[in-house]
mmCIF file of C-alpha atoms in Angstrom:
data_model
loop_
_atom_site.group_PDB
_atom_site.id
_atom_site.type_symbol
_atom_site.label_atom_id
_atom_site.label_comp_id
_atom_site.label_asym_id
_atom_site.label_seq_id
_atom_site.Cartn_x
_atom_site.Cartn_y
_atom_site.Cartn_z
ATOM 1 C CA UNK V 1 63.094 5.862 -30.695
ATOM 2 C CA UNK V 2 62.188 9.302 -31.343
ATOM 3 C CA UNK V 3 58.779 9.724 -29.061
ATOM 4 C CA UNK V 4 56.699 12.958 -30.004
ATOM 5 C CA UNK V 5 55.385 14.678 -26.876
ATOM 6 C CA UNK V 6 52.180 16.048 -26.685
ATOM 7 C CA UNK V 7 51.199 17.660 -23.044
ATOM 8 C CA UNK V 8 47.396 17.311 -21.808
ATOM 9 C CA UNK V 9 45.358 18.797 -18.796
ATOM 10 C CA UNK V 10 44.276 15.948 -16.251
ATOM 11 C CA UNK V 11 41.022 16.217 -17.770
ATOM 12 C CA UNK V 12 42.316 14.948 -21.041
ATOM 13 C CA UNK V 13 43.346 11.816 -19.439
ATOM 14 C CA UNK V 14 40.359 9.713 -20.122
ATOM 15 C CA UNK V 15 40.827 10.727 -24.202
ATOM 16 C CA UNK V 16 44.165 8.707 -24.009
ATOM 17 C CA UNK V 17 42.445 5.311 -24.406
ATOM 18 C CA UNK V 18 43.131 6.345 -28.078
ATOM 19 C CA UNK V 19 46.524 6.075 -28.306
ATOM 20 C CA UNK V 20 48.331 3.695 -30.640
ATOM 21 C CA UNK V 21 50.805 0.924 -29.071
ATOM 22 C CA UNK V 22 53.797 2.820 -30.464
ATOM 23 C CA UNK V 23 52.368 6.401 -28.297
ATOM 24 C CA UNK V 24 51.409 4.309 -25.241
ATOM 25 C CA UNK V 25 54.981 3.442 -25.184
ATOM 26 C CA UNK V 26 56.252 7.135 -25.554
ATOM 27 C CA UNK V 27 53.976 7.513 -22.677
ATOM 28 C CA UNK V 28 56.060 4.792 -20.379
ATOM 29 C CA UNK V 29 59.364 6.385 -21.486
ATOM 30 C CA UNK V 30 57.893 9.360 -19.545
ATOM 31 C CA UNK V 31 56.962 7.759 -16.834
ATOM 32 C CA UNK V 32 59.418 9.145 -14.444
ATOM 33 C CA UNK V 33 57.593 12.489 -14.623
ATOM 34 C CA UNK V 34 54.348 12.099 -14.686
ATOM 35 C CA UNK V 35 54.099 8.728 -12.298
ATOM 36 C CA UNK V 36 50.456 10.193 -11.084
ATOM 37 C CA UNK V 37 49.285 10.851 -14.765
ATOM 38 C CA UNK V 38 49.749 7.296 -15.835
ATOM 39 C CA UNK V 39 48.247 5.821 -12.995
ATOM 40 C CA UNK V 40 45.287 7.102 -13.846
ATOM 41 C CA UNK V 41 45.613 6.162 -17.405
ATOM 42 C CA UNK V 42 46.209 2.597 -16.241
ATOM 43 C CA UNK V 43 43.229 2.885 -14.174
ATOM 44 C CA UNK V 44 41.121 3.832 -17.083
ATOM 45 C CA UNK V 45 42.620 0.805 -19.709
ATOM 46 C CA UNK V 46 40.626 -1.472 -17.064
ATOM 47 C CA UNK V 47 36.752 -1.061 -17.247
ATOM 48 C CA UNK V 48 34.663 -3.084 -15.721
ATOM 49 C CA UNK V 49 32.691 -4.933 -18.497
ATOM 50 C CA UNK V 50 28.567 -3.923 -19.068
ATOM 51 C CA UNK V 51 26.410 -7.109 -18.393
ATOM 52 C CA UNK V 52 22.938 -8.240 -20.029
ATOM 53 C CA UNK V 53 21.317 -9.222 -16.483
ATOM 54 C CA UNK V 54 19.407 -11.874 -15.628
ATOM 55 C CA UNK V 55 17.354 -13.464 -12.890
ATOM 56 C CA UNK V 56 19.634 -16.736 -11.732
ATOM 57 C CA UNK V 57 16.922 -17.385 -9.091
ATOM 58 C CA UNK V 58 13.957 -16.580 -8.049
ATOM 59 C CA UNK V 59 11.437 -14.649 -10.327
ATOM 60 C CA UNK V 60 9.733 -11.305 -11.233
ATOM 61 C CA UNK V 61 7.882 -10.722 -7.697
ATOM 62 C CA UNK V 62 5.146 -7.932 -6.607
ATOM 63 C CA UNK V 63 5.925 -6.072 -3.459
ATOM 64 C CA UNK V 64 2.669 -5.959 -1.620
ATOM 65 C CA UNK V 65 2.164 -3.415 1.103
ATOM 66 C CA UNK V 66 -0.983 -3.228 3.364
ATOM 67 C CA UNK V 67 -0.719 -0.268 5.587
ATOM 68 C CA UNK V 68 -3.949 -1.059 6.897
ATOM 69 C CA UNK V 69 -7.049 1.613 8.026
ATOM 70 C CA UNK V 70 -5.344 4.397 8.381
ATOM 71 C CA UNK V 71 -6.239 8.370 9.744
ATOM 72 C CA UNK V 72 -5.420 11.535 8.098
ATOM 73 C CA UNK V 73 -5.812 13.539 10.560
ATOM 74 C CA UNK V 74 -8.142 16.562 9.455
ATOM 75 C CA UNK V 75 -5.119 19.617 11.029
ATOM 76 C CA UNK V 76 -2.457 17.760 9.602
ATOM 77 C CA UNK V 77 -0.855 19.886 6.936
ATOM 78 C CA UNK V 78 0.040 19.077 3.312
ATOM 79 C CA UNK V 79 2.892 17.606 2.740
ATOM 80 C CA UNK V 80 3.175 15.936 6.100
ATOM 81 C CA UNK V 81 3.833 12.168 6.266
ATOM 82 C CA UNK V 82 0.544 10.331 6.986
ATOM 83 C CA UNK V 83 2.201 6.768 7.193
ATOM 84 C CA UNK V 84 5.460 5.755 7.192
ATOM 85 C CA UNK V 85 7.320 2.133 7.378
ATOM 86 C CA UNK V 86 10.590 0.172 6.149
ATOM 87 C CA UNK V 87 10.477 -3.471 5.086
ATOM 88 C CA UNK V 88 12.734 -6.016 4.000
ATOM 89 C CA UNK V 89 12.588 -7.469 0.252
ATOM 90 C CA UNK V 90 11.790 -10.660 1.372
ATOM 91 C CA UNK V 91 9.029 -9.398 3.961
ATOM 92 C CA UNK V 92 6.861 -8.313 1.362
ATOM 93 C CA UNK V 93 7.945 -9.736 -2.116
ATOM 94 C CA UNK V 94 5.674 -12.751 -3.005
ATOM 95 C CA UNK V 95 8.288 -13.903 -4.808
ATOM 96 C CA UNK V 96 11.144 -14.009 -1.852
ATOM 97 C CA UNK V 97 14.489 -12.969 -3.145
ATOM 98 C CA UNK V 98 16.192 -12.549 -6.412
ATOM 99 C CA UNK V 99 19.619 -13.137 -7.705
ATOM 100 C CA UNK V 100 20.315 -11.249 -10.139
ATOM 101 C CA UNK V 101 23.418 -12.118 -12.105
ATOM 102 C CA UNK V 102 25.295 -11.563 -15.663
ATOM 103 C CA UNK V 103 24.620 -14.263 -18.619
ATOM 104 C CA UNK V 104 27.970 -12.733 -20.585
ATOM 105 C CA UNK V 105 30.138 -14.838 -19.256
ATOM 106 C CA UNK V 106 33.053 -13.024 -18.800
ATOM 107 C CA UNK V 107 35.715 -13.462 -15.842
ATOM 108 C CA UNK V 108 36.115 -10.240 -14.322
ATOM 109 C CA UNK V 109 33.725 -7.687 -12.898
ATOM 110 C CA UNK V 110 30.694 -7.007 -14.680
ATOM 111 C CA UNK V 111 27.972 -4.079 -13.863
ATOM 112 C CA UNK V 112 24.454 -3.086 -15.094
ATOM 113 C CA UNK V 113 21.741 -0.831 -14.161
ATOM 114 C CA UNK V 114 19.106 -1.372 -11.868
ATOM 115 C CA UNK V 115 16.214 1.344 -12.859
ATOM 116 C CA UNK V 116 13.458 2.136 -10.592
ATOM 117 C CA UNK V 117 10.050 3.714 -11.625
ATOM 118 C CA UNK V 118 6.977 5.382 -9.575
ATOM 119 C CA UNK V 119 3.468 5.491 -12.361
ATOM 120 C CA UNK V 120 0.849 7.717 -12.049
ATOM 121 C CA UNK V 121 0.983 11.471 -12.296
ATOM 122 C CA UNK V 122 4.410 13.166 -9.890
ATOM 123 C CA UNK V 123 2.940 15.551 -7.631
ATOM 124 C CA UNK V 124 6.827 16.469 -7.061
ATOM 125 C CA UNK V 125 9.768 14.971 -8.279
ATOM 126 C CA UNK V 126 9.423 12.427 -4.906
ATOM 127 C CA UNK V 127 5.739 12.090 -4.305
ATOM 128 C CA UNK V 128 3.260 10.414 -6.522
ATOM 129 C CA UNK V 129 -0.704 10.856 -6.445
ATOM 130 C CA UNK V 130 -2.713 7.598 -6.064
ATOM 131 C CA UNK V 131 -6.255 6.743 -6.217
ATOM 132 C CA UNK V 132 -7.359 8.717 -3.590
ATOM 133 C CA UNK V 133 -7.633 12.722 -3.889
ATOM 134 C CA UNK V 134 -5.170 13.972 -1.004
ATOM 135 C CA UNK V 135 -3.146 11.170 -0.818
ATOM 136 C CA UNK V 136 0.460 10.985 -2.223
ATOM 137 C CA UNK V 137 2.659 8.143 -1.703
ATOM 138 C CA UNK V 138 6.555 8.345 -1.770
ATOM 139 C CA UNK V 139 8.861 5.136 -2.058
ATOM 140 C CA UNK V 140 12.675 4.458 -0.959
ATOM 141 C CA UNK V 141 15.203 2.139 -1.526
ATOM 142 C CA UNK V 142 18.478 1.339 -0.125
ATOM 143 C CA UNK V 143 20.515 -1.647 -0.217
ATOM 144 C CA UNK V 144 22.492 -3.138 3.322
ATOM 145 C CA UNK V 145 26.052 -1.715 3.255
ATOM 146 C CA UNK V 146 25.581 -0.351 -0.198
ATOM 147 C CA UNK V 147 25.986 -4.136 -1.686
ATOM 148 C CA UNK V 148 26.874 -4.150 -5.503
ATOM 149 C CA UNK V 149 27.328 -0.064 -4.943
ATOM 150 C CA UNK V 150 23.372 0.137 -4.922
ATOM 151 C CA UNK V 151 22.820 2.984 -2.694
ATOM 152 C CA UNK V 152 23.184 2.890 1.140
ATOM 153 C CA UNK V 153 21.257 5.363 2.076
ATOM 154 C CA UNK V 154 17.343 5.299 1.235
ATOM 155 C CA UNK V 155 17.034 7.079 -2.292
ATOM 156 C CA UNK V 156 13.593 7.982 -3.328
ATOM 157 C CA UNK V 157 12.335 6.516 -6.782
ATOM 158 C CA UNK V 158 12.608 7.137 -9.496
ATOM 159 C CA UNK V 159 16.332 6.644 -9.883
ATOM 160 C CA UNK V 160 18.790 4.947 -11.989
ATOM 161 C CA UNK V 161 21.981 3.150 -9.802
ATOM 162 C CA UNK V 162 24.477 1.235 -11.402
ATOM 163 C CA UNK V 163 25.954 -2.058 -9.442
ATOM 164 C CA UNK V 164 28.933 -4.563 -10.083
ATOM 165 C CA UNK V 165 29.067 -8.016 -9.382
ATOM 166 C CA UNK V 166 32.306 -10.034 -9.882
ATOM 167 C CA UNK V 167 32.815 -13.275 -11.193
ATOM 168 C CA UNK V 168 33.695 -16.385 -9.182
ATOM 169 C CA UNK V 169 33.501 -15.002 -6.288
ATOM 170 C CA UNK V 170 30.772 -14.888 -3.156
ATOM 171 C CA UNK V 171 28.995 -11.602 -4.581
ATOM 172 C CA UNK V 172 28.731 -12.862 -7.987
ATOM 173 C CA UNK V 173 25.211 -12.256 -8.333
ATOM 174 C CA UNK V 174 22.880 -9.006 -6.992
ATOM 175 C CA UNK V 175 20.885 -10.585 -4.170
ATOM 176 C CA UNK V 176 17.431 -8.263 -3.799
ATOM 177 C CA UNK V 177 16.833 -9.545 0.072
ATOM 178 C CA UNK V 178 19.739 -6.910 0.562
ATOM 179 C CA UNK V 179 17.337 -4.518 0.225
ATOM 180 C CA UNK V 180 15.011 -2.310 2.148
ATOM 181 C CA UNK V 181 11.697 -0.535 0.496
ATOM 182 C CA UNK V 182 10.581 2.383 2.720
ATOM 183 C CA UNK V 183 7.005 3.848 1.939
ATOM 184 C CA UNK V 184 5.264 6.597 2.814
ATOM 185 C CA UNK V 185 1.952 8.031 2.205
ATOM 186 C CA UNK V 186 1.699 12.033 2.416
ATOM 187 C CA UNK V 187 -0.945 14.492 2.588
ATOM 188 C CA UNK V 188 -1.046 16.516 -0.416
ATOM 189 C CA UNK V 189 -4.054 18.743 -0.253
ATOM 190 C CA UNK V 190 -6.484 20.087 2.932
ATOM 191 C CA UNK V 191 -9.236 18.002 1.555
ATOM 192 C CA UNK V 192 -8.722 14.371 1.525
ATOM 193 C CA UNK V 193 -10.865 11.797 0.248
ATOM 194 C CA UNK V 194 -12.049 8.778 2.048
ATOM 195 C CA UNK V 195 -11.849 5.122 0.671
ATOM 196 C CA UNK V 196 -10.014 2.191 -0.299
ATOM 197 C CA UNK V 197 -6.597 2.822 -1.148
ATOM 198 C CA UNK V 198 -4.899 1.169 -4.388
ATOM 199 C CA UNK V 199 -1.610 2.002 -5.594
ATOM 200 C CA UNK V 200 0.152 -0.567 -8.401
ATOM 201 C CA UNK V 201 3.268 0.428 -9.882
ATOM 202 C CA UNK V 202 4.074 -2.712 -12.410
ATOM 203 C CA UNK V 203 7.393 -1.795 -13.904
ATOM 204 C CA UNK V 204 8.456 -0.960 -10.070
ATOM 205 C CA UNK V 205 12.298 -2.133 -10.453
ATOM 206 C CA UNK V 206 14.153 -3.522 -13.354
ATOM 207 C CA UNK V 207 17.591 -4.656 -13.966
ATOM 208 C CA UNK V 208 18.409 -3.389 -17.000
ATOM 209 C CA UNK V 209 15.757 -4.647 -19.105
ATOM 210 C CA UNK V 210 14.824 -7.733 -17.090
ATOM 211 C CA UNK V 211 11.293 -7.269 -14.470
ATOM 212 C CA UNK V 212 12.674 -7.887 -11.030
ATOM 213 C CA UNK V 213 9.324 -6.491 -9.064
ATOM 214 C CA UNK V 214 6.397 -4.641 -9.506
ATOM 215 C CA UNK V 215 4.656 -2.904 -6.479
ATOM 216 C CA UNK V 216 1.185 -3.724 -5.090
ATOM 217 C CA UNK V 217 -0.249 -0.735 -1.914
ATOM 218 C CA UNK V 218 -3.301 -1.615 -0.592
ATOM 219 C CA UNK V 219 -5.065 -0.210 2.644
ATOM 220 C CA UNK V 220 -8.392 2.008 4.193
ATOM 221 C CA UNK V 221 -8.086 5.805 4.495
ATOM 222 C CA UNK V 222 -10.324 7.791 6.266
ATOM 223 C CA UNK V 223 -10.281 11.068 7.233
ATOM 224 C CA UNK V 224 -10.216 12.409 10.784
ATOM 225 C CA UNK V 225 -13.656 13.804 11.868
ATOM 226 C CA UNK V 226 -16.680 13.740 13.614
ATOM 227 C CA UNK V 227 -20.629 12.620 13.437
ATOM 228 C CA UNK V 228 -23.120 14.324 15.734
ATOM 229 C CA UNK V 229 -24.698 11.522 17.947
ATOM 230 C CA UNK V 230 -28.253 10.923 18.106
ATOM 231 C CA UNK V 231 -28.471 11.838 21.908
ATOM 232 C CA UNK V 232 -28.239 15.868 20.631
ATOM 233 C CA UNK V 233 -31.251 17.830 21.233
ATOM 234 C CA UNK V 234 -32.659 19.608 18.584
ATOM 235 C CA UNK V 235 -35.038 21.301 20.707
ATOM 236 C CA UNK V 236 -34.256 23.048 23.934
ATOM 237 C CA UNK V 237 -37.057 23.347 26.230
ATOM 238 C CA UNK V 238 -36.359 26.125 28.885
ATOM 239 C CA UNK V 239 -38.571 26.029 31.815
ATOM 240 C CA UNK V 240 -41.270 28.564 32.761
ATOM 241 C CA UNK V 241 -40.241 31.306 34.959
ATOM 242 C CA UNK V 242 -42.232 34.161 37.249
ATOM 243 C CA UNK V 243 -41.342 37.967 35.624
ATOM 244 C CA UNK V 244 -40.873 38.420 39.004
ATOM 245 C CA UNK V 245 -37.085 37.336 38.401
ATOM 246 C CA UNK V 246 -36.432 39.945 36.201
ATOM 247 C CA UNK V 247 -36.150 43.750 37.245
ATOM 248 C CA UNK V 248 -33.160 45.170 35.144
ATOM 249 C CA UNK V 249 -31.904 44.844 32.113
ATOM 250 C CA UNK V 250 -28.927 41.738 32.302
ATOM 251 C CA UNK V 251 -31.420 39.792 34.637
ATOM 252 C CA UNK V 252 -31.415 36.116 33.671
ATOM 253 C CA UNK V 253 -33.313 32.473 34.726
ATOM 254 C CA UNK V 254 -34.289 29.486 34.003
ATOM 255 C CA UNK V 255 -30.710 28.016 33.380
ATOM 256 C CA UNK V 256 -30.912 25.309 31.144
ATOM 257 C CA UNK V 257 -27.354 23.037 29.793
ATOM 258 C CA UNK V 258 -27.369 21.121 27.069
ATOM 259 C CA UNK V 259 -24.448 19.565 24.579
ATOM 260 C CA UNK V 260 -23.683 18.678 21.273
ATOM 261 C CA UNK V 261 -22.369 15.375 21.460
ATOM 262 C CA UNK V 262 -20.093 14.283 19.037
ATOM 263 C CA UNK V 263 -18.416 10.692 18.029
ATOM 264 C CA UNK V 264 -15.291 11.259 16.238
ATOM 265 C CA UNK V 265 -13.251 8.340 14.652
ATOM 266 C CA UNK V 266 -10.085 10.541 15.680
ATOM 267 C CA UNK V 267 -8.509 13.175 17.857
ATOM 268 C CA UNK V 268 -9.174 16.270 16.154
ATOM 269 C CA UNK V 269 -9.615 19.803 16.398
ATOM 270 C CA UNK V 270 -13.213 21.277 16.638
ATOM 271 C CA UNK V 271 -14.378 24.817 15.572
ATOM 272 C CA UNK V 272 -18.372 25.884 16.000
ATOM 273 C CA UNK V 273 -20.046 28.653 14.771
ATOM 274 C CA UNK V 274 -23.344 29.750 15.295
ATOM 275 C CA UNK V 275 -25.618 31.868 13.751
ATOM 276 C CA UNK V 276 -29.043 33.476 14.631
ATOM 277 C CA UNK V 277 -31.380 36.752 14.838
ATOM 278 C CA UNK V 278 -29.151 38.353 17.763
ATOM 279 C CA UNK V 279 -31.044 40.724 19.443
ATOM 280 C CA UNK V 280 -30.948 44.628 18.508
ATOM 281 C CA UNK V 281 -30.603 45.752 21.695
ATOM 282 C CA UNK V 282 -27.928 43.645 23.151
ATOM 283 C CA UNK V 283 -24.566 43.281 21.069
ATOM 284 C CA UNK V 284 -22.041 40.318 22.194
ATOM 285 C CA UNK V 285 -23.874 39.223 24.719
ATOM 286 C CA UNK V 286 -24.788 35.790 23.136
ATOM 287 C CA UNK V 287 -28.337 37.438 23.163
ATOM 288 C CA UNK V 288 -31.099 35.688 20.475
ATOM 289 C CA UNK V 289 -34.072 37.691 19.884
ATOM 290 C CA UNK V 290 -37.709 36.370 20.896
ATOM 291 C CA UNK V 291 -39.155 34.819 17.707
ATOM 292 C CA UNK V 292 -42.398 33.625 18.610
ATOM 293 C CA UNK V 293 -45.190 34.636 16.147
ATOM 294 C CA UNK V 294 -47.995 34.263 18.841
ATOM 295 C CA UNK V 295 -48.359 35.571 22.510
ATOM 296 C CA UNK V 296 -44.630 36.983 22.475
ATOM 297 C CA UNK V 297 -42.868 37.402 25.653
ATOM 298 C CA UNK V 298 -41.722 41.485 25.951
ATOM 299 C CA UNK V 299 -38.194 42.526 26.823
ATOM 300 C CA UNK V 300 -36.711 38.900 26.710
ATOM 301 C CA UNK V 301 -34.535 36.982 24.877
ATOM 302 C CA UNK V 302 -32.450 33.911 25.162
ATOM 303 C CA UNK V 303 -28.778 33.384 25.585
ATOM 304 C CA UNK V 304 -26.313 31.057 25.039
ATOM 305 C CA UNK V 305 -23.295 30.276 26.683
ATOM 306 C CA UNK V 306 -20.322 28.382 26.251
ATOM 307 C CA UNK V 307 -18.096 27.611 29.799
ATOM 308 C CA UNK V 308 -19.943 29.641 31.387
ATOM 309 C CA UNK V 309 -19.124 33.143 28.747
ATOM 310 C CA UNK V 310 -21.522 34.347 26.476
ATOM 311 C CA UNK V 311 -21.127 32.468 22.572
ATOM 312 C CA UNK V 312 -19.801 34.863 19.663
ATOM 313 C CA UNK V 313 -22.288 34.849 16.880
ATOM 314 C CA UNK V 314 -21.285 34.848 12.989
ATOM 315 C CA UNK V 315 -17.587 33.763 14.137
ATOM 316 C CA UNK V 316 -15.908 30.015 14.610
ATOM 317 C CA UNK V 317 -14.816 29.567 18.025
ATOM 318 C CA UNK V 318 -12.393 26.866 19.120
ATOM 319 C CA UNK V 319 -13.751 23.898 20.961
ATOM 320 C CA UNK V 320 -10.074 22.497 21.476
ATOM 321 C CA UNK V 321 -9.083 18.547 20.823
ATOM 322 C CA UNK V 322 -11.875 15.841 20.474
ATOM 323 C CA UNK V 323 -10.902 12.608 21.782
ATOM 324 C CA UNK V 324 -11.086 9.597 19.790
ATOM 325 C CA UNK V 325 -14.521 8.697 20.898
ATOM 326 C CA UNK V 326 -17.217 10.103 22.460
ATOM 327 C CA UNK V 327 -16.938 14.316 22.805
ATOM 328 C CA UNK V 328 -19.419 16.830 24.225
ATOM 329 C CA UNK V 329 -19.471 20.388 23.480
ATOM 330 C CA UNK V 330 -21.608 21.701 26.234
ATOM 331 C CA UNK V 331 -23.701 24.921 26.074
ATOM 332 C CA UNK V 332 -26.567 26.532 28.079
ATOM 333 C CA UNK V 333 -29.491 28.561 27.333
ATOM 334 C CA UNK V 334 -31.087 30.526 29.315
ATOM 335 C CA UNK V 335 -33.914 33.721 29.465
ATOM 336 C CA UNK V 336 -31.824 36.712 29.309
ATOM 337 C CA UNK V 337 -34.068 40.495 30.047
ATOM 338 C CA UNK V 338 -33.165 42.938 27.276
ATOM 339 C CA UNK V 339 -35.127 45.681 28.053
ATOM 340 C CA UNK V 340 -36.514 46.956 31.082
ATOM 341 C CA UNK V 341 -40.221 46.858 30.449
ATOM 342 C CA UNK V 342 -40.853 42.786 30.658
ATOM 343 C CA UNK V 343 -44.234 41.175 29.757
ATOM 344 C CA UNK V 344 -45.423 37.529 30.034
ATOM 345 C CA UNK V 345 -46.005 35.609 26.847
ATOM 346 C CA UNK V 346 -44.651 33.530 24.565
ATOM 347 C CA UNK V 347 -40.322 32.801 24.016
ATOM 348 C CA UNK V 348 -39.165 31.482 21.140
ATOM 349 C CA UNK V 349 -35.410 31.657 19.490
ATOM 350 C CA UNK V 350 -33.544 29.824 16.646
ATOM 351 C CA UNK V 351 -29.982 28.969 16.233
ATOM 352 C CA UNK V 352 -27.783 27.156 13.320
ATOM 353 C CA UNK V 353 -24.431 25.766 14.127
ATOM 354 C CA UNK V 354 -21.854 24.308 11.963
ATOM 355 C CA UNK V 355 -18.875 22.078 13.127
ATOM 356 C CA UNK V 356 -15.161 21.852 11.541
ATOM 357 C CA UNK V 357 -12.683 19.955 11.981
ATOM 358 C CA UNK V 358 -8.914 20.556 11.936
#
């Protein structure tokens, strides 16, 4: 027989499905030179046959996740993992596990899709926002050993993965407590709001176009920070002093510490800044200028200190870590002379501060 030959590039290979019985022989006859050609051909005659999957047991489940009251912390940075955990199917489907399998009927291996979906608006291809402004939540998947040929390795949603069960035989059906769902909430902005967290995701996971699970995130965010207590003066009462303690310009008395005492539902960072009428005559010095309308005090001011160094007005300075807790910034006040002619009377000063947290 008289067997036309036609030569192709190994990347025509998968066209030769097309060939006619009488051309697939010509192909045998030249089997002695290209042995590596047609085992690839033979490879591709087999295909494993697309399934129409169905759940054999079990049911369409919800995945519910509590993560509980949790703390952004106010200097953590966006994009930084807030909450992070990996559980077993069966640990948090309400459902237990699935087995999904192929309703064809045919006796060799069958495969189908399994398609997994994140709702709500992507604040990146990985991370989606949820109810909460600042709050992002990211979900993974991966399957024990890669079973079926569903990933090994976690693989964030939304992805596509195609698996293959095989008829007859242990692993005839997709069994969903081989899997492990990893979530993660993220900080996505510097401002995050408190409140209850609720993330539902109802067309989670499907199996071609059978429901296997929808997803169900509940929990309490709140945001790192701090309340001033009740037990902070808003009045500092310095005690009276003789002008006898003051003779040049620098002198001080009448030392008197206070704090601002803070309760902070986290460690964070604290920053205070204070602002006031600093006096004329003294620069960065800490220095408020006497205020009092009536009888007023001559050549005296009052300053404030912070560890025993004069504040900085009009700047944030950084009060380091607050414990979770109780936390006390303390300060002093104190006369301060500030010119060198002093006279009796009257001392009054006002001063603003405003906390941040980090």
């Amino acid at each position: 027989m008289y067997c036309p030959v036609r030569f192709i590039t190994r990347t025509d290979v998968f066209f030769t499905s097309y060939f006619t019985a009488e051309s697939f022989m010509c192909v045998l006859t030249l089997a002695s030179r290209l042995k590596g050609w047609l085992f690839l051909v033979l490879l591709h005659t087999a295909p494993a046959m697309a399934c129409t999957p169905f759940l054999a047991q079990g049911k369409a489940s919800t995945l519910r996740v509590d993560v509980g009251n949790m703390v952004v912390h106010a200097n953590a940075l966006p994009g930084t993992p807030v909450y992070s955990k990996t559980f077993s199917w069966n640990e948090i489907s309400d459902g237990g596990e699935q087995w999904i399998a192929c309703n064809n009927g045919h006796s060799d291996d069958r495969d189908f899709d399994f398609n997994a979906f994140m709702s709500g608006l992507a604040q990146s291809p990985e991370i989606y926002h949820t109810n909460l402004n600042g709050v992002g939540v990211r979900i993974s998947l991966r399957a024990i050993s890669g079973f079926g040929g569903f990933p090994a390795r976690m693989t964030t949603v939304p992805f596509t993965a195609r698996v293959r069960t095989r008829a007859g035989q242990s692993d005839d059906s997709f069994r969903t407590g081989t899997l492990r769902v990893k979530v993660e909430l993220v900080k996505t902005a510097a401002a995050v709001a408190s409140g209850n967290l609720d993330y539902l995701d109802n067309h989670f996971l499907f199996a071609g176009d059978t429901s296997v699970a929808a997803i169900d995130i509940k929990g309490k965010i709140k945001v790192g920070a701090c309340t001033l207590s009740a037990s902070t003066p808003t009045t500092v009462q310095l005690p009276p002093t003789n002008l006898n303690k003051f003779e040049r310009v620098g002198d001080t008395a009448g030392d008197m510490p206070f704090a601002l005492q803070l309760d902070c539902n986290s460690a964070v960072g604290v920053k205070l800044r204070l602002e006031g009428n600093e006096s004329a005559s003294i620069k960065d010095k800490g220095v408020l200028k006497n205020d009092a309308r009536h009888n007023q005090a001559r050549g005296i001011g009052v300053q404030l200190l912070y560890q025993n160094a004069p504040v900085m007005f009009h700047k944030e300075m950084d009060m380091g870590t607050a414990a979770e807790g109780q936390y006390a910034i303390p300060l002093l006040a104190r006369y301060y002379q500030t010119q060198r002619r002093v006279e009796a009377g009257e001392v009054n000063a006002v001063a603003t501060y405003t906390l941040t947290y980090y």
